[in-house]
PDB file of C-alpha atoms in Angstrom:
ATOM      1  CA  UNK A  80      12.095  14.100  -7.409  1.00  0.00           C
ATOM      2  CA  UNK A  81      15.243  15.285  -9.138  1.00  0.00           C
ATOM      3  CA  UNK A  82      16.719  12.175  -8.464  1.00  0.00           C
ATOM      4  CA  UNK A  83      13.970   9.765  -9.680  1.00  0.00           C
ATOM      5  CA  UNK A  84      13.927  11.635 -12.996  1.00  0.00           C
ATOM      6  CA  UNK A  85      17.388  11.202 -13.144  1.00  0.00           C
ATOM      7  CA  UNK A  86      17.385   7.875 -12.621  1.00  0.00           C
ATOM      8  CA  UNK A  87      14.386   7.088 -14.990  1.00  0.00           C
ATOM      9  CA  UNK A  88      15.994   9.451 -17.856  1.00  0.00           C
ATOM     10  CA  UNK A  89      19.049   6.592 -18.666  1.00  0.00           C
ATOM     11  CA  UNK A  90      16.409   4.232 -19.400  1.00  0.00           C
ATOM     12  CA  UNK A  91      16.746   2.464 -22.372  1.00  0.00           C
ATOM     13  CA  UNK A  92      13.835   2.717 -25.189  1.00  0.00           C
ATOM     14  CA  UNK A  93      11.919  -0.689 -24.181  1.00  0.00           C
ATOM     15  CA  UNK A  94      11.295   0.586 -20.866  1.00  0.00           C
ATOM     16  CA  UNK A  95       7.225   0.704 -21.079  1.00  0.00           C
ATOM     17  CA  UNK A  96       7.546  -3.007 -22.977  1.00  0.00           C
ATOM     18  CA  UNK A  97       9.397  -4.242 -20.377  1.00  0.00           C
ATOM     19  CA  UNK A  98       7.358  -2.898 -17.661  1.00  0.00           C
ATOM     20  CA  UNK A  99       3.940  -3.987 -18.967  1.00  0.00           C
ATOM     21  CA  UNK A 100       5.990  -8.021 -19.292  1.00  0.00           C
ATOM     22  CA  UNK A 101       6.702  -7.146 -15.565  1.00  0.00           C
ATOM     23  CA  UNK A 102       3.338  -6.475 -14.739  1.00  0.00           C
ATOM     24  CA  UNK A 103       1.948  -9.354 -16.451  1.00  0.00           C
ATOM     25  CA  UNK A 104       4.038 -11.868 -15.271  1.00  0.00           C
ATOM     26  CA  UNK A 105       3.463 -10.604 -11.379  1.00  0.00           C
ATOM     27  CA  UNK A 106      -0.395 -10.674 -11.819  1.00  0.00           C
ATOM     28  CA  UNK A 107      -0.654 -14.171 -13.148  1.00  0.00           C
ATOM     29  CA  UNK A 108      -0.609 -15.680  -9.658  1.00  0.00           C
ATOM     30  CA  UNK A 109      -3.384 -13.381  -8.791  1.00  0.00           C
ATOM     31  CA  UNK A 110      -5.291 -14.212 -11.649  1.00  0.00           C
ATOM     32  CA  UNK A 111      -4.815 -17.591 -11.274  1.00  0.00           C
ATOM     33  CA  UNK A 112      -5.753 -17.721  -7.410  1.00  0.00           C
ATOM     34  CA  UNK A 113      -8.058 -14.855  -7.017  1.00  0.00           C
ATOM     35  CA  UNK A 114      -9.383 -16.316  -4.060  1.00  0.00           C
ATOM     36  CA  UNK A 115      -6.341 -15.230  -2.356  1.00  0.00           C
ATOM     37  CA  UNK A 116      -7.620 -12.211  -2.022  1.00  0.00           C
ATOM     38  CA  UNK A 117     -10.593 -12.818  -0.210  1.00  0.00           C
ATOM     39  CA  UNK A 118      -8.669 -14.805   2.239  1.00  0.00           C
ATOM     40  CA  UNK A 119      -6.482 -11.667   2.665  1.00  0.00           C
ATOM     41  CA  UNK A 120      -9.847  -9.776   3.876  1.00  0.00           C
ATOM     42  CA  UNK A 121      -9.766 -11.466   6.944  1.00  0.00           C
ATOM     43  CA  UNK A 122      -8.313  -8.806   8.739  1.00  0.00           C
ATOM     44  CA  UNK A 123      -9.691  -6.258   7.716  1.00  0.00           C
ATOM     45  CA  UNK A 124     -13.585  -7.658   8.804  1.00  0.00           C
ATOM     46  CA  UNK A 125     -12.157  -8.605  11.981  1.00  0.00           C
ATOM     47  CA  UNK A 126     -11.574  -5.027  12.612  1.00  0.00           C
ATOM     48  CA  UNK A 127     -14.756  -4.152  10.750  1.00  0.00           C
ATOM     49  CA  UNK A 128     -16.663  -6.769  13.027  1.00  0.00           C
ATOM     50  CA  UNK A 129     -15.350  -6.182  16.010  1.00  0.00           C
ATOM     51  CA  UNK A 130     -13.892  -3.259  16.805  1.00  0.00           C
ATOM     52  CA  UNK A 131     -16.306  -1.080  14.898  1.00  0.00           C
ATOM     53  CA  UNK A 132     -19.167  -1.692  17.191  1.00  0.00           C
ATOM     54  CA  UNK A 133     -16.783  -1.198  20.541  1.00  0.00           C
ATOM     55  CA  UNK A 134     -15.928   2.476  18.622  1.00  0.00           C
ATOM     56  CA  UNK A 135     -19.754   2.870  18.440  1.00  0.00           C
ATOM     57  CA  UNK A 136     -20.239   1.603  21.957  1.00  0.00           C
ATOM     58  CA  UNK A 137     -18.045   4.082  23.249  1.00  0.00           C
ATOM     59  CA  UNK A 138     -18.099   7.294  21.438  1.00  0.00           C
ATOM     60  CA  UNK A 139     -21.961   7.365  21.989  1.00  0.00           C
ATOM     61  CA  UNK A 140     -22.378   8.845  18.497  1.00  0.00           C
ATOM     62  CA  UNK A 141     -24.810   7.573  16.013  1.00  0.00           C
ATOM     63  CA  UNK A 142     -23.185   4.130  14.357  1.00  0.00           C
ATOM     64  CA  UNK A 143     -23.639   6.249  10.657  1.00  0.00           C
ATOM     65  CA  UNK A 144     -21.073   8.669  11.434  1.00  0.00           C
ATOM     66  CA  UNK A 145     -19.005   6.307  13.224  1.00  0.00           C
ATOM     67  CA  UNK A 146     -18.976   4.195  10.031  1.00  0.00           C
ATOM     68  CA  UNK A 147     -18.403   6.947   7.936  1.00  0.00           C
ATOM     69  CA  UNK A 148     -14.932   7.998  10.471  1.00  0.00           C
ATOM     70  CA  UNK A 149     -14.467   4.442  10.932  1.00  0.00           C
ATOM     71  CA  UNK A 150     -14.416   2.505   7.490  1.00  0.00           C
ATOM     72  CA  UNK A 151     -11.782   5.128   5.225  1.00  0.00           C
ATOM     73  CA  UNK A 152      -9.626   4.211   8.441  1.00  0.00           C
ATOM     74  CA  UNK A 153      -9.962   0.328   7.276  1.00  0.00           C
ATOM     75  CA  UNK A 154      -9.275   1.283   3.727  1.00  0.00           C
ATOM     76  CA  UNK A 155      -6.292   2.434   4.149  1.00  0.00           C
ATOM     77  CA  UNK A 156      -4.974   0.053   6.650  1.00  0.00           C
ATOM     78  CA  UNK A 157      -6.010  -2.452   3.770  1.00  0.00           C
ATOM     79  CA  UNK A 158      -3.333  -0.581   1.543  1.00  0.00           C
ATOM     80  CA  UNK A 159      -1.057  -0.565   4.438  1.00  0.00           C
ATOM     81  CA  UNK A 160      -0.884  -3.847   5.228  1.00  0.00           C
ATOM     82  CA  UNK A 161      -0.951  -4.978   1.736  1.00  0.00           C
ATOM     83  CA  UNK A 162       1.884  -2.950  -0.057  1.00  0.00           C
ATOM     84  CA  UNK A 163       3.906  -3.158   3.096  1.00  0.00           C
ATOM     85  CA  UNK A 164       4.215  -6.836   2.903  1.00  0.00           C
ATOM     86  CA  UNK A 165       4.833  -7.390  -0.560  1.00  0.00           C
ATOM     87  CA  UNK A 166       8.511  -7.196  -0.463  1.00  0.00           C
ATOM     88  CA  UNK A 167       7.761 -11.019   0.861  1.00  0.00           C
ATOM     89  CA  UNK A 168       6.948 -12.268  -2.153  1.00  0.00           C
ATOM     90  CA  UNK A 169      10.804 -10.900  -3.982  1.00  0.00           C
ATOM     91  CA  UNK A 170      12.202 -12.676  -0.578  1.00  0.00           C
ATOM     92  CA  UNK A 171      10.854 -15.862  -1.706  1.00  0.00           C
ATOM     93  CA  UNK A 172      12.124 -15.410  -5.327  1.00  0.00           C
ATOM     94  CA  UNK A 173      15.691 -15.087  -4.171  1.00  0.00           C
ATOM     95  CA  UNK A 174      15.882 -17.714  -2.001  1.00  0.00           C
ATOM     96  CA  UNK A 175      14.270 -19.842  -4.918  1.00  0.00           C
ATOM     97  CA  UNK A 176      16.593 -18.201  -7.491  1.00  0.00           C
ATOM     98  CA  UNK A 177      13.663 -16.992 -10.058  1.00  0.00           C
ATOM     99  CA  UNK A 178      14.752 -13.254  -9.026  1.00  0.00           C
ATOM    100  CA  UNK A 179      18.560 -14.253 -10.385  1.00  0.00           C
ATOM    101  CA  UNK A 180      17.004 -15.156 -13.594  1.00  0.00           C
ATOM    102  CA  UNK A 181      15.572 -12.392 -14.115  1.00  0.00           C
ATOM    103  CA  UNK A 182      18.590  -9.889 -13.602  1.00  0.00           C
ATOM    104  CA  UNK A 183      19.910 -11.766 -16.487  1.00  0.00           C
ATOM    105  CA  UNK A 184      16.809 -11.479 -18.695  1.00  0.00           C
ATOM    106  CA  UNK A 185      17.191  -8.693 -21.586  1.00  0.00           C
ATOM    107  CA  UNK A 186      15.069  -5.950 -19.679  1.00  0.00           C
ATOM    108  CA  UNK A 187      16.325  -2.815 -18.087  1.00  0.00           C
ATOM    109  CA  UNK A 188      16.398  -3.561 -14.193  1.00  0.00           C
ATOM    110  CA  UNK A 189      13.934  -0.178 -12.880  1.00  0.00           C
ATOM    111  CA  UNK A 190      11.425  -2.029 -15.066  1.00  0.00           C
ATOM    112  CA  UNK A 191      11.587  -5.293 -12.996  1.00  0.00           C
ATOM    113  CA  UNK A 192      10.963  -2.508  -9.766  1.00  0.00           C
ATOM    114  CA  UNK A 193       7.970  -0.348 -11.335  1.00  0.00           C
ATOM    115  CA  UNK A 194       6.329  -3.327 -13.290  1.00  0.00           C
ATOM    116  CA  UNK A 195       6.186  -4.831  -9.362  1.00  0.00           C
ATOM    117  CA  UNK A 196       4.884  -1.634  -8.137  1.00  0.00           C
ATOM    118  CA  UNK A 197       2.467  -1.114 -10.564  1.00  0.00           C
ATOM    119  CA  UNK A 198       1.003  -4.536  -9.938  1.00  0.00           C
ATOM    120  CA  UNK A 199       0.346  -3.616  -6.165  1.00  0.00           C
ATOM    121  CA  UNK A 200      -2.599  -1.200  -7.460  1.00  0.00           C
ATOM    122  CA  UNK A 201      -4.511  -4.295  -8.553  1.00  0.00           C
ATOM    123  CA  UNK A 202      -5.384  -6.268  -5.062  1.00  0.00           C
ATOM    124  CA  UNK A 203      -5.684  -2.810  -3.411  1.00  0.00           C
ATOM    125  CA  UNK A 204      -8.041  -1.676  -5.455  1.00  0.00           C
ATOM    126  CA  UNK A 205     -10.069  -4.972  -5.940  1.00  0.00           C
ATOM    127  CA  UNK A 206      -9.892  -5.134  -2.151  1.00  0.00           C
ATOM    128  CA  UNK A 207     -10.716  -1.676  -1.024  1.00  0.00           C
ATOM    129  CA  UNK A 208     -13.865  -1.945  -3.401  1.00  0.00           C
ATOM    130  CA  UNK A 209     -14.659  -5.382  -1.920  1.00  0.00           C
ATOM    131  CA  UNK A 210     -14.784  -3.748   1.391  1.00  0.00           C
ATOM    132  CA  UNK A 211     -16.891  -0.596   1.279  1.00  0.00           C
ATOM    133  CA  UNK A 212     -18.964  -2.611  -1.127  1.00  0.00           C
ATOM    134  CA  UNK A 213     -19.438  -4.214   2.536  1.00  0.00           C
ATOM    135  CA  UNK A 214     -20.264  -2.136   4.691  1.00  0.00           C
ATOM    136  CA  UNK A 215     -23.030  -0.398   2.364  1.00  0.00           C
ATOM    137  CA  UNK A 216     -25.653  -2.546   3.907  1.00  0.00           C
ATOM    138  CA  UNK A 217     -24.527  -1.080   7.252  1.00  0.00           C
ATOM    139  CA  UNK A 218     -25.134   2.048   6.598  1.00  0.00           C
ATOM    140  CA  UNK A 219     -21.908   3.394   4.840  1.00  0.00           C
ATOM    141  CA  UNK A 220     -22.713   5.608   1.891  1.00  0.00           C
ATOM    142  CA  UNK A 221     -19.616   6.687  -0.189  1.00  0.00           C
ATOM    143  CA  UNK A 222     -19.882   8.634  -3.393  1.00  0.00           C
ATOM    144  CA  UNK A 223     -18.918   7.233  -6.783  1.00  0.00           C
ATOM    145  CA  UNK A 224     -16.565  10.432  -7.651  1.00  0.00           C
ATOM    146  CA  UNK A 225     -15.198  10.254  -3.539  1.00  0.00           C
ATOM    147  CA  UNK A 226     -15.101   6.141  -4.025  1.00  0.00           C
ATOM    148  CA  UNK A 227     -13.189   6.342  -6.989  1.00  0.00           C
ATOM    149  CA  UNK A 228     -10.419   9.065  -6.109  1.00  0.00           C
ATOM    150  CA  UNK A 229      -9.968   7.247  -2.836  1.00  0.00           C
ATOM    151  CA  UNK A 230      -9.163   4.481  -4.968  1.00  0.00           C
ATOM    152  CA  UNK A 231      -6.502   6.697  -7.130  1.00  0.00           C
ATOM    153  CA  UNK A 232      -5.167   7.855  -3.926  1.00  0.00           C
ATOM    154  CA  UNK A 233      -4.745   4.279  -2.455  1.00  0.00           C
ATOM    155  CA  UNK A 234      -3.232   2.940  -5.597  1.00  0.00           C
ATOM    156  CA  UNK A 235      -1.169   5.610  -5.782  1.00  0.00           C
ATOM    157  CA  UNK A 236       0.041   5.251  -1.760  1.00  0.00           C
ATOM    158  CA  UNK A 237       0.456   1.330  -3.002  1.00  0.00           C
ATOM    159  CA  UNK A 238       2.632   1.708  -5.064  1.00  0.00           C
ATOM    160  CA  UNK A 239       5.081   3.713  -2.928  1.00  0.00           C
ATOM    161  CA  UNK A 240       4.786   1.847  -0.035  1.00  0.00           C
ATOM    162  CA  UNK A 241       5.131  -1.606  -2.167  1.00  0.00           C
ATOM    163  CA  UNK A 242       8.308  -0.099  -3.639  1.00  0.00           C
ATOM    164  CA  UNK A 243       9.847   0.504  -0.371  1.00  0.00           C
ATOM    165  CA  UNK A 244       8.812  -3.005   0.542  1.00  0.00           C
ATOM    166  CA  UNK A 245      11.015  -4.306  -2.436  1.00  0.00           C
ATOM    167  CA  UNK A 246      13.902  -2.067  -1.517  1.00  0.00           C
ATOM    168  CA  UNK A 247      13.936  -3.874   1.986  1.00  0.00           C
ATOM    169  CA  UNK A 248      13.559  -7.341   0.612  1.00  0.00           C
ATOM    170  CA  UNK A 249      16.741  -6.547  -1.229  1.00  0.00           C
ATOM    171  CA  UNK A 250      18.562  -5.313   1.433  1.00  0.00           C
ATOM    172  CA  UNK A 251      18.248  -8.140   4.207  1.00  0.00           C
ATOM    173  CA  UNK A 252      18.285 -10.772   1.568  1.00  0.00           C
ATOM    174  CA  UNK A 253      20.534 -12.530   3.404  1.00  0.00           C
ATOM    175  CA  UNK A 254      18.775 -11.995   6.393  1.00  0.00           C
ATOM    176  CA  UNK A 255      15.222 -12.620   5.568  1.00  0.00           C
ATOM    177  CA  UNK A 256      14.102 -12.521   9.197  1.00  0.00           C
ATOM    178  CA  UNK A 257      15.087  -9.149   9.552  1.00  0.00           C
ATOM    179  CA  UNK A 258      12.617  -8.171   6.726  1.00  0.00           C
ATOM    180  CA  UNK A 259       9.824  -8.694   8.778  1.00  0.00           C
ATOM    181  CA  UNK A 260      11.564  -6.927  12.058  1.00  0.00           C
ATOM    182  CA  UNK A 261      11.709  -4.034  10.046  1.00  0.00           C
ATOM    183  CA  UNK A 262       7.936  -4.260   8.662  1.00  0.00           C
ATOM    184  CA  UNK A 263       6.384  -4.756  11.979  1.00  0.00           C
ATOM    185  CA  UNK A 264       8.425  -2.481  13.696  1.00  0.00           C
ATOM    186  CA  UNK A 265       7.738   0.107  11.143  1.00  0.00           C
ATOM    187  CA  UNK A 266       4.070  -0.629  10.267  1.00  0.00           C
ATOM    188  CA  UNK A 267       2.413  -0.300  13.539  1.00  0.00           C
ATOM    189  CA  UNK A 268       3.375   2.873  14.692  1.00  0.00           C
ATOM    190  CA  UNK A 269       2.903   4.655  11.560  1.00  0.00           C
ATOM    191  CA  UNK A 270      -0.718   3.221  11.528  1.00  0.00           C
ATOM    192  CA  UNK A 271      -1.463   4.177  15.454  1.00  0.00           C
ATOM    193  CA  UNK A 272       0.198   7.610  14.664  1.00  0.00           C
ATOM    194  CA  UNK A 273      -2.405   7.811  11.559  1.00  0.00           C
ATOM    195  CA  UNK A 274      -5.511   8.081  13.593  1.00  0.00           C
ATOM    196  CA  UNK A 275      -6.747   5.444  11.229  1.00  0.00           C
ATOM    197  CA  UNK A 276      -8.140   3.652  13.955  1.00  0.00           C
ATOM    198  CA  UNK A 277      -8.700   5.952  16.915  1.00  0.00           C
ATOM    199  CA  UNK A 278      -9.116   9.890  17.101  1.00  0.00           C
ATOM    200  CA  UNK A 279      -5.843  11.454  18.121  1.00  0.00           C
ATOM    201  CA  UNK A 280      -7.440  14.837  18.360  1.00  0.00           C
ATOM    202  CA  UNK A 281      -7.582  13.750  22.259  1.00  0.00           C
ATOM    203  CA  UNK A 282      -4.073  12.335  22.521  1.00  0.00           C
ATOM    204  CA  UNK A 283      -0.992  13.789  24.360  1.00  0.00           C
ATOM    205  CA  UNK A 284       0.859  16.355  22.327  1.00  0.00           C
ATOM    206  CA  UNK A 285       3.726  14.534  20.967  1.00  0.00           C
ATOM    207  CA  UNK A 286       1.273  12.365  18.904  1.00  0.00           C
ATOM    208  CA  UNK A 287      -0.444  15.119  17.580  1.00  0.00           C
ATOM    209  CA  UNK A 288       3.050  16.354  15.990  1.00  0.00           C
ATOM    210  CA  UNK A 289       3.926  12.997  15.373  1.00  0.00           C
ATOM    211  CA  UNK A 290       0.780  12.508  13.398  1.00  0.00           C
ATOM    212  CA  UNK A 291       0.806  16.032  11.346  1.00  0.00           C
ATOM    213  CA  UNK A 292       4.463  14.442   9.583  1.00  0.00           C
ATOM    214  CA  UNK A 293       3.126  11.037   9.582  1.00  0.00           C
ATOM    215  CA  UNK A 294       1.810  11.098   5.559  1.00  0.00           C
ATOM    216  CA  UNK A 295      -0.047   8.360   6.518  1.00  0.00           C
ATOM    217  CA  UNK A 296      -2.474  10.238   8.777  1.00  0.00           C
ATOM    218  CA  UNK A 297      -2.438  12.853   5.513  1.00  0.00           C
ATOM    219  CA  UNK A 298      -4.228   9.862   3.405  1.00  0.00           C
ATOM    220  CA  UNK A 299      -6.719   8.804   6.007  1.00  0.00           C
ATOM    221  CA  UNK A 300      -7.669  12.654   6.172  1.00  0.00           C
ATOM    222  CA  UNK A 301      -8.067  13.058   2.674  1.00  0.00           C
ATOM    223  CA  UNK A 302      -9.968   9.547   2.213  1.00  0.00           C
ATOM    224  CA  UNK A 303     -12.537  10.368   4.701  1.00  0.00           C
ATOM    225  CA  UNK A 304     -13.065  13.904   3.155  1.00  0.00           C
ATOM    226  CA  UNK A 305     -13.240  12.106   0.129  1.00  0.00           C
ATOM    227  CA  UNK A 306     -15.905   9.272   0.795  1.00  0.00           C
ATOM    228  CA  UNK A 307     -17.872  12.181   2.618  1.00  0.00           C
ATOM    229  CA  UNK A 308     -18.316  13.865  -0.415  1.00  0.00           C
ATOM    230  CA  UNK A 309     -15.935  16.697   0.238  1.00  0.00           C
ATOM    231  CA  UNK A 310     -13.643  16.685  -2.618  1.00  0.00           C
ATOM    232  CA  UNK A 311     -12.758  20.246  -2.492  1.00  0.00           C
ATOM    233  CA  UNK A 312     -11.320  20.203   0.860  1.00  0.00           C
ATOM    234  CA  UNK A 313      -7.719  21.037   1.497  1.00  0.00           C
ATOM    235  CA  UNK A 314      -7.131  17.701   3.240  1.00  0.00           C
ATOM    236  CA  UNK A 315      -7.577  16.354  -0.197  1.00  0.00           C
ATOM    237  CA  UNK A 316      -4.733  17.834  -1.736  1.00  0.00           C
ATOM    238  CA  UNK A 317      -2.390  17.179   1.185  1.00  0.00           C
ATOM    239  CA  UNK A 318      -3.325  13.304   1.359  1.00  0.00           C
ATOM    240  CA  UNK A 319      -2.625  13.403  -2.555  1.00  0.00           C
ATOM    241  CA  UNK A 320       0.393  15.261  -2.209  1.00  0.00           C
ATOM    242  CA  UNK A 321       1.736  12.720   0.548  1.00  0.00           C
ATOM    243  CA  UNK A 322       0.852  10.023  -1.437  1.00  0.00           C
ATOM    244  CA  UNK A 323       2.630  11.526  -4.899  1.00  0.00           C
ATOM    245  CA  UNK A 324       5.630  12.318  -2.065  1.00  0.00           C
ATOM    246  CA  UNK A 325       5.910   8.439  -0.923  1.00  0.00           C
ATOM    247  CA  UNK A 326       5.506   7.031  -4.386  1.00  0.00           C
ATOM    248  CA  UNK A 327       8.316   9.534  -5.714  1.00  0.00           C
ATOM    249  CA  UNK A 328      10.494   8.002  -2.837  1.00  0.00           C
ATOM    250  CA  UNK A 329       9.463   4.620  -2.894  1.00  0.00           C
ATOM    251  CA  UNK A 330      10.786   4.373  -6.405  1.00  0.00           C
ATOM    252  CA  UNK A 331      13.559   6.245  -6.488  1.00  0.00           C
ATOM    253  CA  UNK A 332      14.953   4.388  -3.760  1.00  0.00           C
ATOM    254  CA  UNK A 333      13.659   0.795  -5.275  1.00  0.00           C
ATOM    255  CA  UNK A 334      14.654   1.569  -9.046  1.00  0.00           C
ATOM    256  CA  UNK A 335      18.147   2.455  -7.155  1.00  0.00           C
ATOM    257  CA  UNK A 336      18.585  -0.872  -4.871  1.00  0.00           C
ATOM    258  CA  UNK A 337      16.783  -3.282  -8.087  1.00  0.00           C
ATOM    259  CA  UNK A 338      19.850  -1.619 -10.212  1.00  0.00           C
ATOM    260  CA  UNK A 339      22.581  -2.576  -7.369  1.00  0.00           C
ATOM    261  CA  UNK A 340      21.044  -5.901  -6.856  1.00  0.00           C
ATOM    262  CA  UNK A 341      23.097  -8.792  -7.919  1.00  0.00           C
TER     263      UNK A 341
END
């Protein structure tokens, strides 16, 4: 945390300007293709569809609670998945030579980093809400004040985890295959070791420890205590606390590899 302050204190006074230009110019593709985020959904209701009713098949507990377990799972795989792979998109402007263009532009660098970051909250959050809007009909209830902290929480978790996903794009630039060795190998065991999908309270031992420094499993805690109505509980603060943690990393070690890049 030390670090990131240091690293945002030598920035110079056009820092929120520059940031909010950032921001703007990385939402205009979104804004001018929204659909592309209902395409993105695919996934997600593939799980929803089918592997929600083999969880209900086999746990033998009423499909309500299994929903309610079930869905903050998909929620936050939604923000996995998403942020994760955004680093994809600064691949593409490298090899096109936008990114190049706009080292040179007159805008401190950590703002070309955090505008990106802050942009990942937008599909996240439009998606998330897209998807428990969803699954209402089936019989998942969430809370407005739990709906909307699990959003905070999410876009907060985004934005780390996008971060980190720009950090790699600059590092295998010149091996954009390996970009996507990393994700993959990276992405699916944190999100089996999350419990996001299937209880590990049954699972060997070395999962369970796996899964307690896994802040990933910390945010699917807190998100299911949240859209269950239990704000209160301490699984709340620890998911928030993980997520603060990753976004405090995420751009530290970003703002530090978008200032390096060349």
């Amino acid at each position: 945390m030390t670090a990131l302050t240091a690293t945002l204190t030598d920035r110079d006074t056009h820092l929120p300007r520059d940031i909010w230009n950032v921001f703007r110019r990385e939402l205009q593709p979104l804004l001018h293709d929204p659909f592309s985020l209902i395409f993105s959904l695919v996934q997600p209701v593939i799980f929803l569809g089918l592997f929600g009713p083999l969880l209900i098949g086999s746990s033998g507990d009423p499909a309500l609670e299994v929903l309610a377990w079930f869905v903050p799972g998909i929620l936050v795989m939604i923000a996995l998945f998403g942020a994760s792979a955004t680093g994809s998109n600064l691949l593409y402007e490298m090899q096109t030579g936008s990114h190049e263009r706009t080292l040179v532009a007159p805008i401190a660098r950590s703002s070309l980093l955090i505008g990106r970051a802050l942009k990942e909250m937008v599909p996240i959050t439009v998606q998330v809400a897209v998807i428990a809007l969803v699954t209402i009909p089936f019989g998942f209830q969430p809370g407005i004040p739990g709906m909307l902290l699990t959003l905070v929480l999410l876009a907060i978790f985004g934005i780390g985890l996008g971060a980190l996903s720009y950090a790699l794009a600059l590092a295998s630039r010149k091996t954009d295959w390996m970009f996507w060795v990393v994700q993959q190998a990276l992405i699916f065991p944190l999100m089996i070791l999350s419990g996001m999908l299937l209880p590990l309270e049954q699972g060997p031992e070395w999962m369970r420890v796996a899964a307690s420094i896994n802040p990933i499993s910390h945010i699917v805690g807190a998100s299911r205590a949240l859209l269950a109505g239990d704000l209160g509980a301490p699984v709340v603060l620890g998911g928030f606390a993980a997520a603060l943690a990753l976004a405090a990393v995420g751009l530290w070690v970003g703002i530090t590899a978008m200032k390096k890049s060349h």
